Amino acid sequence: MAKRTQGKPAGLSRERIATAAVDLVDRQGLELFGVRRLASELGVDPMSIYNHIKGKAALLDAVSEAVLTEVSATVAQWPDDWTDIARAMARGYRDMAIRHPRVFPLLATRAQTSAVAFEALERLTAAMRRAEIPDQTIADAPMVLFAFLNGYLLAILSADPEGAGDPATGATPLAFDPARYPTLAALAPRQAGFGSQAEFERMLETVLAGIAAA
């Protein structure tokens, strides 16, 4: 926990608070997260945090924005083609979820209205318009893409809540009794590597192909 001597300025900023909050959630989870606990970590009075971020809901939004900013920062140069933009966005989003498995539920369960979220969607939808995709398909695309990403990533993180599994190989598939579930048992080998990079890429291509064909 950071300690501050009496009379020393806190040196707080929205960015410093958000960074400390992400670190705290990474270590302790959302269930224990609160303004007082964060203030203790920073060595400040809770009211010092409220001077920069107005309340716990806004603080959770700042946490979401901080990890979303990481996604954009991982892409050195955004491509022009909308499918390549979607791939880069999705891969960065998955990597972020694996780095921050305890933060990620915030992104999947709260509306993301930060500038960094809107800028990513603007980049994707503008590229789709340049490709002369029908407007209704463009309007639906972010929901379709992120419904897949959020649902899929929540599922794999629930199976491995610490995010400690190997993202390349994934988890061992379920074993089905072939007498009771013959179809599931026959398909089980094709479900090997649940949560792996290869599975993610395969499912992502299925989603993008569906959007393109709409």
Coordinates of C-alpha atoms in Angstrom, one line a residue:
M1 CA 0.0 0.0 0.0
A2 CA 1.3 3.5 -0.9
K3 CA 1.9 5.7 2.1
R4 CA 1.9 9.5 1.9
T5 CA 3.5 11.8 4.5
Q6 CA 1.3 14.4 6.1
G7 CA 1.0 17.5 3.9
K8 CA 2.5 15.9 0.8
P9 CA 0.3 16.4 -2.3
A10 CA -1.4 13.2 -3.5
G11 CA -0.4 13.8 -7.1
L12 CA -3.5 12.1 -8.2
S13 CA -4.9 12.1 -11.7
R14 CA -7.7 10.2 -13.4
E15 CA -5.1 8.1 -15.2
R16 CA -3.2 7.2 -12.0
I17 CA -6.4 6.3 -10.2
A18 CA -7.6 4.1 -13.1
T19 CA -4.2 2.3 -13.3
A20 CA -4.2 1.6 -9.6
A21 CA -7.8 0.4 -9.8
V22 CA -7.0 -2.0 -12.6
D23 CA -4.1 -3.4 -10.6
L24 CA -6.3 -3.8 -7.5
V25 CA -9.1 -5.6 -9.4
D26 CA -6.4 -7.8 -11.1
R27 CA -5.2 -8.9 -7.7
Q28 CA -8.4 -9.0 -5.6
G29 CA -11.3 -9.2 -7.9
L30 CA -14.4 -7.0 -8.4
E31 CA -16.2 -8.5 -5.3
L32 CA -13.7 -6.7 -3.0
F33 CA -13.2 -3.6 -5.0
G34 CA -14.4 -0.3 -3.6
V35 CA -13.3 3.4 -3.3
R36 CA -12.1 3.0 0.3
R37 CA -9.9 0.0 -0.6
L38 CA -8.5 1.8 -3.6
A39 CA -7.8 5.0 -1.5
S40 CA -6.0 2.8 1.0
E41 CA -3.8 1.4 -1.8
L42 CA -3.0 4.9 -3.0
G43 CA -2.4 6.2 0.5
V44 CA -5.0 9.0 0.1
D45 CA -8.4 10.0 1.6
P46 CA -11.4 8.6 -0.4
M47 CA -12.6 12.1 -1.0
S48 CA -9.4 12.7 -3.0
I49 CA -10.5 10.1 -5.5
Y50 CA -14.0 11.7 -5.7
N51 CA -12.3 15.0 -6.7
H52 CA -11.2 13.2 -10.0
I53 CA -13.9 10.5 -10.5
K54 CA -17.4 11.0 -9.3
G55 CA -18.5 7.8 -7.6
K56 CA -18.0 4.0 -7.9
A57 CA -19.9 3.7 -11.2
A58 CA -17.7 6.3 -12.8
L59 CA -14.6 4.5 -11.4
L60 CA -15.7 1.2 -12.9
D61 CA -16.1 3.0 -16.2
A62 CA -12.5 4.4 -15.9
V63 CA -11.3 0.8 -15.2
S64 CA -13.0 -0.4 -18.4
E65 CA -11.6 2.5 -20.4
A66 CA -8.1 1.9 -19.2
V67 CA -8.0 -1.8 -20.4
L68 CA -9.8 -0.9 -23.6
T69 CA -7.0 1.7 -24.2
E70 CA -4.5 -1.2 -24.0
V71 CA -6.3 -2.9 -27.0
S72 CA -5.8 0.1 -29.3
A73 CA -2.2 0.5 -28.1
T74 CA -1.3 -3.0 -29.2
V75 CA -2.0 -2.2 -32.9
A76 CA 0.9 -0.3 -34.4
Q77 CA -1.0 0.6 -37.6
W78 CA -4.6 -0.1 -38.3
P79 CA -5.3 -1.8 -41.6
D80 CA -7.8 -0.4 -44.2
D81 CA -9.9 -3.5 -44.8
W82 CA -12.8 -3.8 -42.4
T83 CA -12.3 -7.6 -41.9
D84 CA -8.6 -7.0 -41.0
I85 CA -9.7 -4.2 -38.6
A86 CA -12.2 -6.6 -37.0
R87 CA -9.5 -9.3 -36.7
A88 CA -7.0 -6.9 -35.1
M89 CA -9.7 -5.5 -32.7
A90 CA -10.8 -9.0 -31.7
R91 CA -7.3 -10.4 -31.2
G92 CA -6.4 -7.4 -29.1
Y93 CA -9.6 -7.7 -27.1
R94 CA -8.9 -11.4 -26.4
D95 CA -5.3 -10.7 -25.3
M96 CA -6.6 -8.0 -23.0
A97 CA -9.2 -10.4 -21.5
I98 CA -6.5 -13.0 -20.8
R99 CA -4.3 -10.3 -19.1
H100 CA -7.2 -9.0 -17.0
P101 CA -9.6 -11.9 -16.4
R102 CA -11.0 -10.3 -13.2
V103 CA -11.6 -7.0 -15.0
F104 CA -13.1 -8.4 -18.1
P105 CA -16.6 -9.0 -16.8
L106 CA -17.0 -5.2 -16.5
L107 CA -16.6 -5.0 -20.3
A108 CA -19.1 -7.7 -21.0
T109 CA -21.8 -6.6 -18.6
R110 CA -21.6 -2.8 -18.7
A111 CA -22.3 -0.4 -21.6
Q112 CA -19.0 0.9 -23.0
T113 CA -19.5 4.6 -23.7
S114 CA -15.9 5.9 -23.5
A115 CA -14.2 7.8 -26.3
V116 CA -11.8 4.9 -26.9
A117 CA -14.7 2.5 -27.4
F118 CA -16.5 4.8 -29.8
E119 CA -13.3 5.4 -31.7
A120 CA -12.8 1.7 -32.3
L121 CA -16.4 1.3 -33.5
E122 CA -16.0 4.3 -35.7
R123 CA -12.9 2.9 -37.3
L124 CA -14.7 -0.4 -38.0
T125 CA -18.0 1.0 -39.3
A126 CA -16.3 3.6 -41.5
A127 CA -14.2 0.9 -43.2
M128 CA -17.4 -1.1 -43.8
R129 CA -19.0 1.9 -45.4
R130 CA -16.0 2.4 -47.6
A131 CA -16.5 -1.2 -48.7
E132 CA -20.1 -0.4 -49.6
I133 CA -21.6 -2.8 -47.1
P134 CA -25.3 -2.2 -46.6
D135 CA -26.0 0.2 -43.7
Q136 CA -28.2 -2.3 -41.8
T137 CA -25.4 -4.8 -41.8
I138 CA -23.0 -2.2 -40.6
A139 CA -25.3 -1.1 -37.9
D140 CA -25.7 -4.8 -36.7
A141 CA -22.0 -5.7 -37.0
P142 CA -20.6 -4.3 -33.7
M143 CA -23.4 -6.1 -31.7
V144 CA -22.8 -9.3 -33.6
L145 CA -19.0 -9.2 -33.2
F146 CA -19.0 -8.2 -29.5
A147 CA -21.8 -10.6 -28.6
F148 CA -19.5 -13.3 -29.8
L149 CA -16.4 -11.9 -28.2
N150 CA -18.0 -11.2 -24.8
G151 CA -19.9 -14.5 -24.6
Y152 CA -17.0 -16.6 -25.8
L153 CA -14.4 -14.9 -23.5
L154 CA -16.7 -15.0 -20.5
A155 CA -17.1 -18.8 -21.1
I156 CA -13.4 -19.5 -21.3
L157 CA -12.5 -17.3 -18.4
S158 CA -15.3 -18.9 -16.3
A159 CA -13.7 -22.3 -17.0
D160 CA -10.3 -20.8 -16.1
P161 CA -11.1 -17.8 -13.8
E162 CA -7.4 -17.0 -13.1
G163 CA -6.6 -16.8 -16.8
A164 CA -3.7 -19.2 -16.2
G165 CA -4.4 -21.7 -18.9
D166 CA -2.3 -21.9 -22.1
P167 CA -4.0 -19.6 -24.6
A168 CA -2.3 -21.5 -27.4
T169 CA -3.6 -25.0 -26.6
G170 CA -6.7 -24.3 -24.5
A171 CA -8.4 -26.8 -22.2
T172 CA -9.1 -30.5 -22.4
P173 CA -12.5 -31.2 -24.0
L174 CA -15.3 -32.8 -22.1
A175 CA -15.7 -36.5 -22.2
F176 CA -19.2 -37.7 -23.3
D177 CA -20.7 -41.1 -22.8
P178 CA -21.2 -42.4 -26.4
A179 CA -24.1 -44.6 -25.4
R180 CA -26.1 -41.6 -24.1
Y181 CA -24.7 -38.8 -26.3
P182 CA -23.4 -40.4 -29.5
T183 CA -23.3 -37.2 -31.5
L184 CA -21.6 -35.1 -28.8
A185 CA -19.1 -37.9 -28.3
A186 CA -18.4 -38.1 -32.1
L187 CA -17.8 -34.3 -32.2
A188 CA -15.7 -34.1 -29.0
P189 CA -12.3 -34.5 -30.8
R190 CA -13.2 -31.4 -32.9
Q191 CA -13.8 -29.5 -29.7
A192 CA -10.2 -30.1 -28.4
G193 CA -8.4 -27.0 -27.2
F194 CA -11.4 -25.1 -25.8
G195 CA -10.3 -21.5 -25.4
S196 CA -7.2 -21.9 -27.6
Q197 CA -6.0 -19.4 -30.1
A198 CA -6.8 -21.8 -33.0
E199 CA -10.4 -22.2 -31.8
F200 CA -10.8 -18.5 -31.4
E201 CA -9.5 -17.8 -34.9
R202 CA -11.8 -20.4 -36.3
M203 CA -14.9 -19.0 -34.6
L204 CA -13.9 -15.4 -35.4
E205 CA -13.7 -16.3 -39.1
T206 CA -17.2 -17.9 -38.9
V207 CA -18.6 -14.7 -37.4
L208 CA -16.9 -12.4 -39.9
A209 CA -18.1 -14.6 -42.8
G210 CA -21.6 -14.4 -41.5
I211 CA -21.4 -10.6 -41.3
A212 CA -20.0 -10.4 -44.8
A213 CA -22.7 -12.6 -46.2
A214 CA -25.6 -10.7 -44.6

